Short mmCIF file of C-alpha atoms in Angstrom, two decimals:
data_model
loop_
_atom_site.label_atom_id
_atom_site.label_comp_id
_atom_site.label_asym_id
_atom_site.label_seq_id
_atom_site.Cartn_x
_atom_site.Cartn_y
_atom_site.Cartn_z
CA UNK A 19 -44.17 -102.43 172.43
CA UNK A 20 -44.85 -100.57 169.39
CA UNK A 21 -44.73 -96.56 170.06
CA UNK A 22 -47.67 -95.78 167.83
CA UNK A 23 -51.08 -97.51 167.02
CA UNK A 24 -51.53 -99.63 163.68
CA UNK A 25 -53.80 -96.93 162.03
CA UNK A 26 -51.11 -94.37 162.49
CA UNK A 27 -48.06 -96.24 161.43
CA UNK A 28 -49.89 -97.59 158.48
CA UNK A 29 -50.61 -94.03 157.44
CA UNK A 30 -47.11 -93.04 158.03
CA UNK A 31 -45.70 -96.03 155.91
CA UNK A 32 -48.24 -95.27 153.02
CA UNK A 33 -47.24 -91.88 152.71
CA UNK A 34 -43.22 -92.80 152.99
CA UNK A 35 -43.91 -95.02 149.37
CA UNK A 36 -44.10 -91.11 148.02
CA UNK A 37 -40.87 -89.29 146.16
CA UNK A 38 -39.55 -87.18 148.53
CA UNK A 39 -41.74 -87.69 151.63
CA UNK A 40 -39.00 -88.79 154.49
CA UNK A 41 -40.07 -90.47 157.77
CA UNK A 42 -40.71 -87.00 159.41
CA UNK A 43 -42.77 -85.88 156.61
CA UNK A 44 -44.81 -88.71 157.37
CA UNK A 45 -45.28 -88.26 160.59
CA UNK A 46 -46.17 -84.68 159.83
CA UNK A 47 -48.80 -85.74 157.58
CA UNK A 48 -50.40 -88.53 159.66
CA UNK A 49 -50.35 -86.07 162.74
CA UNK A 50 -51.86 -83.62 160.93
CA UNK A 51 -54.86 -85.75 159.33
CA UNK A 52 -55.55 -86.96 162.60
CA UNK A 53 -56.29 -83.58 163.91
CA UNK A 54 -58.07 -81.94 161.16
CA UNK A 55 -61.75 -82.07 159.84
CA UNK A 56 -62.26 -86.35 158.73
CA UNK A 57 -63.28 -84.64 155.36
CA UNK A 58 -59.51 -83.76 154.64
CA UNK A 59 -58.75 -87.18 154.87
CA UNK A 60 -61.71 -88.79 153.09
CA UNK A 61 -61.51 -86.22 150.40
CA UNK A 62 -57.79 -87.81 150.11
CA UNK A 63 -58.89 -91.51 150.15
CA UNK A 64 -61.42 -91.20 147.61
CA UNK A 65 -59.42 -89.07 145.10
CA UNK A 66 -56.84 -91.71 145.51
CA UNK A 67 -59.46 -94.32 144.71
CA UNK A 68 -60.65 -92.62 141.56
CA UNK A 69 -57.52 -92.17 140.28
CA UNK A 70 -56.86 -94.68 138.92
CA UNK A 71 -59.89 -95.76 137.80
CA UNK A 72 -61.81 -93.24 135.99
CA UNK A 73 -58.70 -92.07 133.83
CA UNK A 74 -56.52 -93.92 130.83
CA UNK A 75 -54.28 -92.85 128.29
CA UNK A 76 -55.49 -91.33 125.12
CA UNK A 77 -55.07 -93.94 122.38
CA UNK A 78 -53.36 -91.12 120.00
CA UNK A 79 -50.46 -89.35 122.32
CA UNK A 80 -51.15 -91.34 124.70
CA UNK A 81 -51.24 -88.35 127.35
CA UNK A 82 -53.66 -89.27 130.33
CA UNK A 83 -57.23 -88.54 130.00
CA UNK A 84 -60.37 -89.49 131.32
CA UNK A 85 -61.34 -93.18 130.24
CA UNK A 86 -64.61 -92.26 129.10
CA UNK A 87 -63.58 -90.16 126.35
CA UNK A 88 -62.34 -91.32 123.34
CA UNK A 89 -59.42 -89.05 122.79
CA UNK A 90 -57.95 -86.82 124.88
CA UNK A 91 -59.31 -83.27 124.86
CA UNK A 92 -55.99 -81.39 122.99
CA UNK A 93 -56.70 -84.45 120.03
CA UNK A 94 -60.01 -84.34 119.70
CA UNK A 95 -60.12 -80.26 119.80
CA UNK A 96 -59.86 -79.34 115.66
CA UNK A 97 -58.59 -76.19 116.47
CA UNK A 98 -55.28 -77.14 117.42
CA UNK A 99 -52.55 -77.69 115.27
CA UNK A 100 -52.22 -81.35 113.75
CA UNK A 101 -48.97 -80.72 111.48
CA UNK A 102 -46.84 -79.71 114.63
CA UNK A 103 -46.57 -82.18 117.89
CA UNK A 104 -44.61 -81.53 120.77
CA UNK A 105 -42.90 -84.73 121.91
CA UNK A 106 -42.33 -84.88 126.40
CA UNK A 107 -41.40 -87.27 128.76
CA UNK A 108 -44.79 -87.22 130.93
CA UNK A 109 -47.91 -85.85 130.61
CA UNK A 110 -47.10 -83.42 133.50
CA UNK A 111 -44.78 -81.87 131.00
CA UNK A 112 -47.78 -81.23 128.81
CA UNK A 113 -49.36 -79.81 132.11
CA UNK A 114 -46.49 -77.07 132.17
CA UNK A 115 -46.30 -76.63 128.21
CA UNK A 116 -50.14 -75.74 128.45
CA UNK A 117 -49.95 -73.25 130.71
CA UNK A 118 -47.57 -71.06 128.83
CA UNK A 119 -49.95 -70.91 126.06
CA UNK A 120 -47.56 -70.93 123.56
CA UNK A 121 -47.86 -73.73 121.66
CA UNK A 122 -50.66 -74.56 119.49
CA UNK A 123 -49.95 -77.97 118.17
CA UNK A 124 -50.49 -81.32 119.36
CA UNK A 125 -48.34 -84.04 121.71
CA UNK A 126 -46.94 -87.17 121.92
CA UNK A 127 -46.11 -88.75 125.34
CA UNK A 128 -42.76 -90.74 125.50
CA UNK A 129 -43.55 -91.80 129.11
CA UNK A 130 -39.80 -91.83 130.04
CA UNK A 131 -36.58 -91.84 128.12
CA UNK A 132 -34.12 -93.89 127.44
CA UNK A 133 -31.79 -95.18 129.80
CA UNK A 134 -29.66 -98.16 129.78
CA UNK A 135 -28.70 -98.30 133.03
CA UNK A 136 -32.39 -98.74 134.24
CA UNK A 137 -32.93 -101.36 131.51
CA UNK A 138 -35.34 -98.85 129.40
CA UNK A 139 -34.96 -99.49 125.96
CA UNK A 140 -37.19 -98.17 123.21
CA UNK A 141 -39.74 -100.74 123.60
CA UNK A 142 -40.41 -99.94 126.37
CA UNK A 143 -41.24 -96.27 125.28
CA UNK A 144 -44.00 -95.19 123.19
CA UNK A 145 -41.46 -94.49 120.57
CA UNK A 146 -43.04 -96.97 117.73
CA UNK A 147 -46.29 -95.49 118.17
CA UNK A 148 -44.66 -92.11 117.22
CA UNK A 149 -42.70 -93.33 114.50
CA UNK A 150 -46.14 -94.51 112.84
CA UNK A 151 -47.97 -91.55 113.74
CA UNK A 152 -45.26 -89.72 111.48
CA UNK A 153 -45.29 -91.71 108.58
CA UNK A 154 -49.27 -91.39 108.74
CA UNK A 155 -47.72 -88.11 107.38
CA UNK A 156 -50.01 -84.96 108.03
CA UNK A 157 -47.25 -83.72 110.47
CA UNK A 158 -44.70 -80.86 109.67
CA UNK A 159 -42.25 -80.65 112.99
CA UNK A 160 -41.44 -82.55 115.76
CA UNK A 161 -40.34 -80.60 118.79
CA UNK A 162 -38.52 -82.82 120.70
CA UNK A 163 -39.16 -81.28 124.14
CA UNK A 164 -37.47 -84.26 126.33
CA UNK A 165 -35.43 -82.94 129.71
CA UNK A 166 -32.52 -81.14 129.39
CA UNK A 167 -30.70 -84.05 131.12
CA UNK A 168 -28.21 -86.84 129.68
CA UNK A 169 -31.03 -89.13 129.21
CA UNK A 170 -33.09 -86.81 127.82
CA UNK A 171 -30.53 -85.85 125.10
CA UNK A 172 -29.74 -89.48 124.43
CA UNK A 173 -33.60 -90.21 123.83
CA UNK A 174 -33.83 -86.77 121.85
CA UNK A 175 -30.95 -88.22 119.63
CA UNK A 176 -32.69 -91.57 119.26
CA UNK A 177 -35.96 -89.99 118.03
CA UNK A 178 -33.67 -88.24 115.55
CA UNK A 179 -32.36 -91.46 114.28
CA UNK A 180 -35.66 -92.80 113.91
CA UNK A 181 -37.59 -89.46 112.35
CA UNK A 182 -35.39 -87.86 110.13
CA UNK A 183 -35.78 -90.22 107.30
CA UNK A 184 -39.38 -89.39 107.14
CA UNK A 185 -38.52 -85.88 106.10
CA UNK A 186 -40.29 -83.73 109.07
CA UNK A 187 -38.55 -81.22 110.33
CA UNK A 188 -37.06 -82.13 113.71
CA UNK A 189 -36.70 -79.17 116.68
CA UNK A 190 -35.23 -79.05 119.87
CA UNK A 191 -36.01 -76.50 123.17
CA UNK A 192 -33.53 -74.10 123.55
CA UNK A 193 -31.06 -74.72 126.05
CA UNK A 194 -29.63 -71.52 127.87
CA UNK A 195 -29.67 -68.89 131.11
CA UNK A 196 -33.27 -69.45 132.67
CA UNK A 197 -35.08 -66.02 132.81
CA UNK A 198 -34.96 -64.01 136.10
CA UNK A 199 -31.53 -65.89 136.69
CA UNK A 200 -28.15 -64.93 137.71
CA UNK A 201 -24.98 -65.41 135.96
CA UNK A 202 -22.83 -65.58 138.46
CA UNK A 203 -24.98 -68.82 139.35
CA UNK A 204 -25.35 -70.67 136.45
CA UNK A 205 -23.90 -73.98 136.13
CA UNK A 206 -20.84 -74.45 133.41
CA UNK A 207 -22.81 -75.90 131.18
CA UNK A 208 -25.65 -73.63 131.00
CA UNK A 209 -23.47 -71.07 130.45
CA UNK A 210 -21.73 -72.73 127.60
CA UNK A 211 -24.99 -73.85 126.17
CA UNK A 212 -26.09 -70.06 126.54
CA UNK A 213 -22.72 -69.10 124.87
CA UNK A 214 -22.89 -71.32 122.14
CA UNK A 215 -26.85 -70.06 121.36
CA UNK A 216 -25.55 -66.34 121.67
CA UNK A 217 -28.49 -64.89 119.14
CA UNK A 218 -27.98 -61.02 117.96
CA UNK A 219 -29.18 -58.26 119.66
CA UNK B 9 -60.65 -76.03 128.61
CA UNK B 10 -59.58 -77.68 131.70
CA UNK B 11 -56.14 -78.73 131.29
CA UNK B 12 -56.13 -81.76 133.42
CA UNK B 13 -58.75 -84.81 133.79
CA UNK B 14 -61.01 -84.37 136.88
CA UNK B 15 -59.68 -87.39 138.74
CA UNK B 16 -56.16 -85.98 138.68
CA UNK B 17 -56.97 -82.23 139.32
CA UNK B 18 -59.17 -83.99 142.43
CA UNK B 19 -55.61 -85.38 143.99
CA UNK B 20 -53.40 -82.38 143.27
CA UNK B 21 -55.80 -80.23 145.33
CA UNK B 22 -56.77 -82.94 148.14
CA UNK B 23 -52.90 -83.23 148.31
CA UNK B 24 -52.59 -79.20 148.61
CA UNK B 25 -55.22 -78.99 151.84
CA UNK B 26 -51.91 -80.67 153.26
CA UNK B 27 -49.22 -78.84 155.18
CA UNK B 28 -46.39 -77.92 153.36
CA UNK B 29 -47.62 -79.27 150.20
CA UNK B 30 -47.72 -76.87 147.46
CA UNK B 31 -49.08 -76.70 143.67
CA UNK B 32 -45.98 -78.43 142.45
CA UNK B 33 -45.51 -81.06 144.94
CA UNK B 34 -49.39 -81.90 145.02
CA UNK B 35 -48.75 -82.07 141.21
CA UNK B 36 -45.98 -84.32 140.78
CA UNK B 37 -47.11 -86.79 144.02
CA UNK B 38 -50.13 -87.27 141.83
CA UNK B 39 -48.26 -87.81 138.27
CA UNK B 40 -45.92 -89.97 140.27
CA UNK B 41 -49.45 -92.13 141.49
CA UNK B 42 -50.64 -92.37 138.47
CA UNK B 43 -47.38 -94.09 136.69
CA UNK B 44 -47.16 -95.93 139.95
CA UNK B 45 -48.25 -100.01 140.61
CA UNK B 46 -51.92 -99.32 141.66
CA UNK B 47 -51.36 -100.86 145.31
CA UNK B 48 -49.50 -97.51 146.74
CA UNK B 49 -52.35 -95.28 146.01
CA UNK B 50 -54.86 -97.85 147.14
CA UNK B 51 -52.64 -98.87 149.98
CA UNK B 52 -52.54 -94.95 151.22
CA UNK B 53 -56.66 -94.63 150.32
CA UNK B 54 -57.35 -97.41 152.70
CA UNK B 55 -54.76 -96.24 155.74
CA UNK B 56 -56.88 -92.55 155.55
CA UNK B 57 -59.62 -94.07 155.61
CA UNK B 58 -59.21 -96.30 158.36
CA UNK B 59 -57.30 -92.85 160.42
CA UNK B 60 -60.20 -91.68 161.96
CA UNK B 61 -62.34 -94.47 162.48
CA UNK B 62 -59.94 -97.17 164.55
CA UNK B 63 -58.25 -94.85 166.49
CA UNK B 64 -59.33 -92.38 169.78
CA UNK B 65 -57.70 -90.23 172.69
CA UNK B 66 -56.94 -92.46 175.84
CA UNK B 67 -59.51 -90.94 178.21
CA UNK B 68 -56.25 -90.86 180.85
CA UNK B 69 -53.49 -88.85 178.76
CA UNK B 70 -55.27 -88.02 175.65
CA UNK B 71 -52.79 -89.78 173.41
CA UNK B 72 -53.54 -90.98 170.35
CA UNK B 73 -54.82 -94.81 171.05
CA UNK B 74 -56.42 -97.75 169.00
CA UNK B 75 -60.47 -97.33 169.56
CA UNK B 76 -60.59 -100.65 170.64
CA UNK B 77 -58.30 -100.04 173.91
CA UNK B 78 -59.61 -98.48 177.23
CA UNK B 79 -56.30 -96.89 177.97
CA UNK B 80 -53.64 -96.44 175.84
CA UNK B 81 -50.80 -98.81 176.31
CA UNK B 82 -48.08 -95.92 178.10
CA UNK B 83 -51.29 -95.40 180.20
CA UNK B 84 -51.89 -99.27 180.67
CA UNK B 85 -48.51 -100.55 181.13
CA UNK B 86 -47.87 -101.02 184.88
CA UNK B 87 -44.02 -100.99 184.36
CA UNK B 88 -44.01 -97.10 183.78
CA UNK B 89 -43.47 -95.09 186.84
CA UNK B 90 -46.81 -93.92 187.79
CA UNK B 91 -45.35 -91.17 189.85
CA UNK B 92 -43.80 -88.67 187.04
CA UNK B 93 -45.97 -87.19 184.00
CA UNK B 94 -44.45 -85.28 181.11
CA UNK B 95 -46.88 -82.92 179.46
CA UNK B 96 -46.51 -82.31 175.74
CA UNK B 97 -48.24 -80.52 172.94
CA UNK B 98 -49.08 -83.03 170.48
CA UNK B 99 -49.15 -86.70 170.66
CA UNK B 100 -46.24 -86.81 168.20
CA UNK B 101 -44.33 -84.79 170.88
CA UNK B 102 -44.79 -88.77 172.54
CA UNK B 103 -43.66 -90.38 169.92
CA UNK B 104 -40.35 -88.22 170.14
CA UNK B 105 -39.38 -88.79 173.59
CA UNK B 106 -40.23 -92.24 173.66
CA UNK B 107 -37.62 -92.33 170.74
CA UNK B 108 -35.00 -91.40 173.44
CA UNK B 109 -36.15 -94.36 175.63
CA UNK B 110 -34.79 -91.96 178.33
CA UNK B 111 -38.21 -91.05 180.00
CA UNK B 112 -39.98 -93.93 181.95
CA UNK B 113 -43.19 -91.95 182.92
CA UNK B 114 -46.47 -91.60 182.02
CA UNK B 115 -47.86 -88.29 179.47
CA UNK B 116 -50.33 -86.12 179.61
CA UNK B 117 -51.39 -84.74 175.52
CA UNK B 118 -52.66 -81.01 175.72
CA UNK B 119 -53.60 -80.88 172.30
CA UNK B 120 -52.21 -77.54 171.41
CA UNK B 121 -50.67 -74.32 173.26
CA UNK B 122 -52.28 -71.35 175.18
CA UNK B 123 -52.71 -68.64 172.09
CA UNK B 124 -54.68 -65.75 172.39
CA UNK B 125 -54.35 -64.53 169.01
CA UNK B 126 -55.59 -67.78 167.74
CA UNK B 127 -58.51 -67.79 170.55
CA UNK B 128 -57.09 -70.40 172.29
CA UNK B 129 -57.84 -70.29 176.11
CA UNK B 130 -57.38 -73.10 178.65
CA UNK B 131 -60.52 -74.27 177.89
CA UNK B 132 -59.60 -75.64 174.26
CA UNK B 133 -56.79 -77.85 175.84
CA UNK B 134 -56.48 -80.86 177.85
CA UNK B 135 -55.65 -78.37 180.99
CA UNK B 136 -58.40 -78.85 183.31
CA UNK B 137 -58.11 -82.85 183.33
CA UNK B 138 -54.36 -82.67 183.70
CA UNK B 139 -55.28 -80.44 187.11
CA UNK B 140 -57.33 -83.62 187.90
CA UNK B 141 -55.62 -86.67 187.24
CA UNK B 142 -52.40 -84.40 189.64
CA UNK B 143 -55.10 -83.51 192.57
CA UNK B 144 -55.79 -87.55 192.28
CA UNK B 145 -52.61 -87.87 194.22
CA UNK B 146 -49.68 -90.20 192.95
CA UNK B 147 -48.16 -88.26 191.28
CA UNK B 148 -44.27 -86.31 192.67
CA UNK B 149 -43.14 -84.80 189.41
CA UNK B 150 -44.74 -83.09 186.59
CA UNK B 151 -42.06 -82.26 183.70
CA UNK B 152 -43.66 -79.37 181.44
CA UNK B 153 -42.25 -80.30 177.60
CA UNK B 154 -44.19 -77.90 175.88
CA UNK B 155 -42.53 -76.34 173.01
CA UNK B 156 -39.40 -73.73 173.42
CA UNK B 157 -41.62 -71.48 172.18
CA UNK B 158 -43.40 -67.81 173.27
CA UNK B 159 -46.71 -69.71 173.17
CA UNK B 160 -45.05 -72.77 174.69
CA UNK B 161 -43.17 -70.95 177.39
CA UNK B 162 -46.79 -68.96 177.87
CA UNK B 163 -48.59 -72.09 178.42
CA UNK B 164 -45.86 -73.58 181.02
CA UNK B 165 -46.23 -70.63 182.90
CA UNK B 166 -50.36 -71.18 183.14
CA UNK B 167 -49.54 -74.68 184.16
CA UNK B 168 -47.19 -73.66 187.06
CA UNK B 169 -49.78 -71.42 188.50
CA UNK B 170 -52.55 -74.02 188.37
CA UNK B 171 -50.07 -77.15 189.61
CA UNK B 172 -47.57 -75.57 192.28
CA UNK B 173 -50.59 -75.49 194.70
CA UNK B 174 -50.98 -78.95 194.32
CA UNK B 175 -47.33 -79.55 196.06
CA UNK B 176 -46.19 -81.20 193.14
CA UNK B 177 -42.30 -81.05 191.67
CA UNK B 178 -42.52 -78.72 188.20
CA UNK B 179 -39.76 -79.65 185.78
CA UNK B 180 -39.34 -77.95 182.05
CA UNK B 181 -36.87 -79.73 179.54
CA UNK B 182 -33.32 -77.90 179.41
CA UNK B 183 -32.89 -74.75 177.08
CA UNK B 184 -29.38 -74.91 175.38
CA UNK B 185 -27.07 -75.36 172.54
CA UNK B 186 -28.17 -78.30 170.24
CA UNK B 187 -25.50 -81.30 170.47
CA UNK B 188 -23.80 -81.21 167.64
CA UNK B 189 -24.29 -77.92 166.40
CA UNK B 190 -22.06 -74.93 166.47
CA UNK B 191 -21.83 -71.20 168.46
CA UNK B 192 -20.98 -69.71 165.74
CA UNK B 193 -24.60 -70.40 164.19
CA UNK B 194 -26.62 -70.40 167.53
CA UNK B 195 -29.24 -67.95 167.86
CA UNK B 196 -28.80 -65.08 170.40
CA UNK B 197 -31.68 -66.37 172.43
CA UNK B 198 -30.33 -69.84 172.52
CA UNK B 199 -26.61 -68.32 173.47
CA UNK B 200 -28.22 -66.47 176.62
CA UNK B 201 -30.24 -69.49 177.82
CA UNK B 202 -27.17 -71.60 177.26
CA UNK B 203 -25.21 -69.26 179.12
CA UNK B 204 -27.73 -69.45 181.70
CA UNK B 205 -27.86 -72.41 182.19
CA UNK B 206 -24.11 -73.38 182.86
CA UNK B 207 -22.88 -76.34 184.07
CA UNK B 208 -20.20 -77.05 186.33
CA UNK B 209 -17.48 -79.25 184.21
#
């Protein structure tokens, strides 16, 4: 006998395919939908619908945007920038970027990074594209704002490889104690990283 | 400017009406569906949308059944001993104890606990049909599962003064230490009830 009716465990198993929902989280969720107001869930369904259909990426930094524009709103707006891009991972890491305010230039959107062990290569990267958006010339420096991480420093070193010989200047996010943080917490490597980028006072 | 593309901003704040789901996790469960294969966010779209409209409560326990069943099948099954009823909270409060496998009676789904403060008399739950389906006879023992809870332990207590007339046995699930866990980390209140409660060995 199965303990819960097909709607339900459907629901549960759908939301499972997530990162970082568990089984109980599931549950949680399915439990909850069922109880509240059917426009909670609908709301859901049909934003999940959309999705995928109403956006794309922009042609240029190939960021996501909405697929009836042409480019995305930061490439298309001629205020911003267009001798400084800010190369990320994914284009929620524009998302975060943008909300600091503090940079003015344009991005490019690497969607990923290298990593052998997953079988991600360069190809499979929109690394090329870059490359040739660089040699359009125009551009001044690269930040290379990839993750902190191993991978992210192997792909950062890659791009290096690949842009220096077309004379930009090439830039990487400081590494170092996050603000509002505790020494006695950091990791080793932080803390060397934060050693080794000492600045004076 | 709107930083994000209506279809994605859409998702991150349907995800947020969730519980537990907060600006960061609604953000990165939707960057996650978009890089996704487009079946999982379809797949989940189609189980929310089918939530509400194939299942119902089984008119008998008010568990959550398919809307094409008359009773549920706990309710329906004639192997279950028709003689002992275990009243929960919430139908996932079923799905728990029918994890066990230890329980072999029927349930009876309040749908929430007594809470004033909320405005939540006997008359919001499944109370007054639970003093039915015991008056219809048949029925020897009623075990009260609510949660360990004030509101839980609040809403027992209602029950016993509407049931014991009835002549019926009133059960309510052990208080104790958790198995597995340790007295140095058990709560005062779980300490007294445990002491209590004592067994002999």
């Amino acid at each position: 006998m199965p303990l819960l009716p097909e709607p339900i465990s459907d629901l549960i198993h759908a939301f499972q395919r997530l990162p970082g929902i568990g089984p109980k989280t599931a549950a949680r969720l399915a439990f909850y939908l069922l109880r509240a107001d059917s426009d909670i869930p609908e709301q859901l369904a049909q934003a999940l619908l959309q999705l995928k259909s109403a956006t794309s990426l922009c042609p240029q930094c190939f960021n996501i945007t909405l697929s009836s524009r042409e480019l995305c709103e930061i490439c298309a707006d001629p205020r911003r920038d267009a001798d400084s891009l800010c190369v990320v991972e994914d284009p929620l890491d524009v998302l975060v970027l943008e909300q600091t305010g503090a940079f003015q230039g344009r991005y490019h959107v690497l969607h990923g990074v290298l990593s052998p062990v997953e079988g991600i290569g360069p190809d499979k990267l929109k690394i090329q594209p870059l490359v040739e958006r660089v040699r359009g010339g125009g551009i001044r420096e690269v930040i290379i704002a990839t993750n902190p991480s191993m991978e992210g420093d192997a792909t950062a070193g890659y791009l290096r490889q690949q842009l220096a010989p077309l004379g930009v200047r090439l830039t990487r996010l400081a590494r170092g104690l996050p603000v509002g943080s505790d020494l006695e917490y950091a990791d080793q490597n932080t803390l060397l990283r934060a050693l080794a980028g000492r600045q004076e006072l």
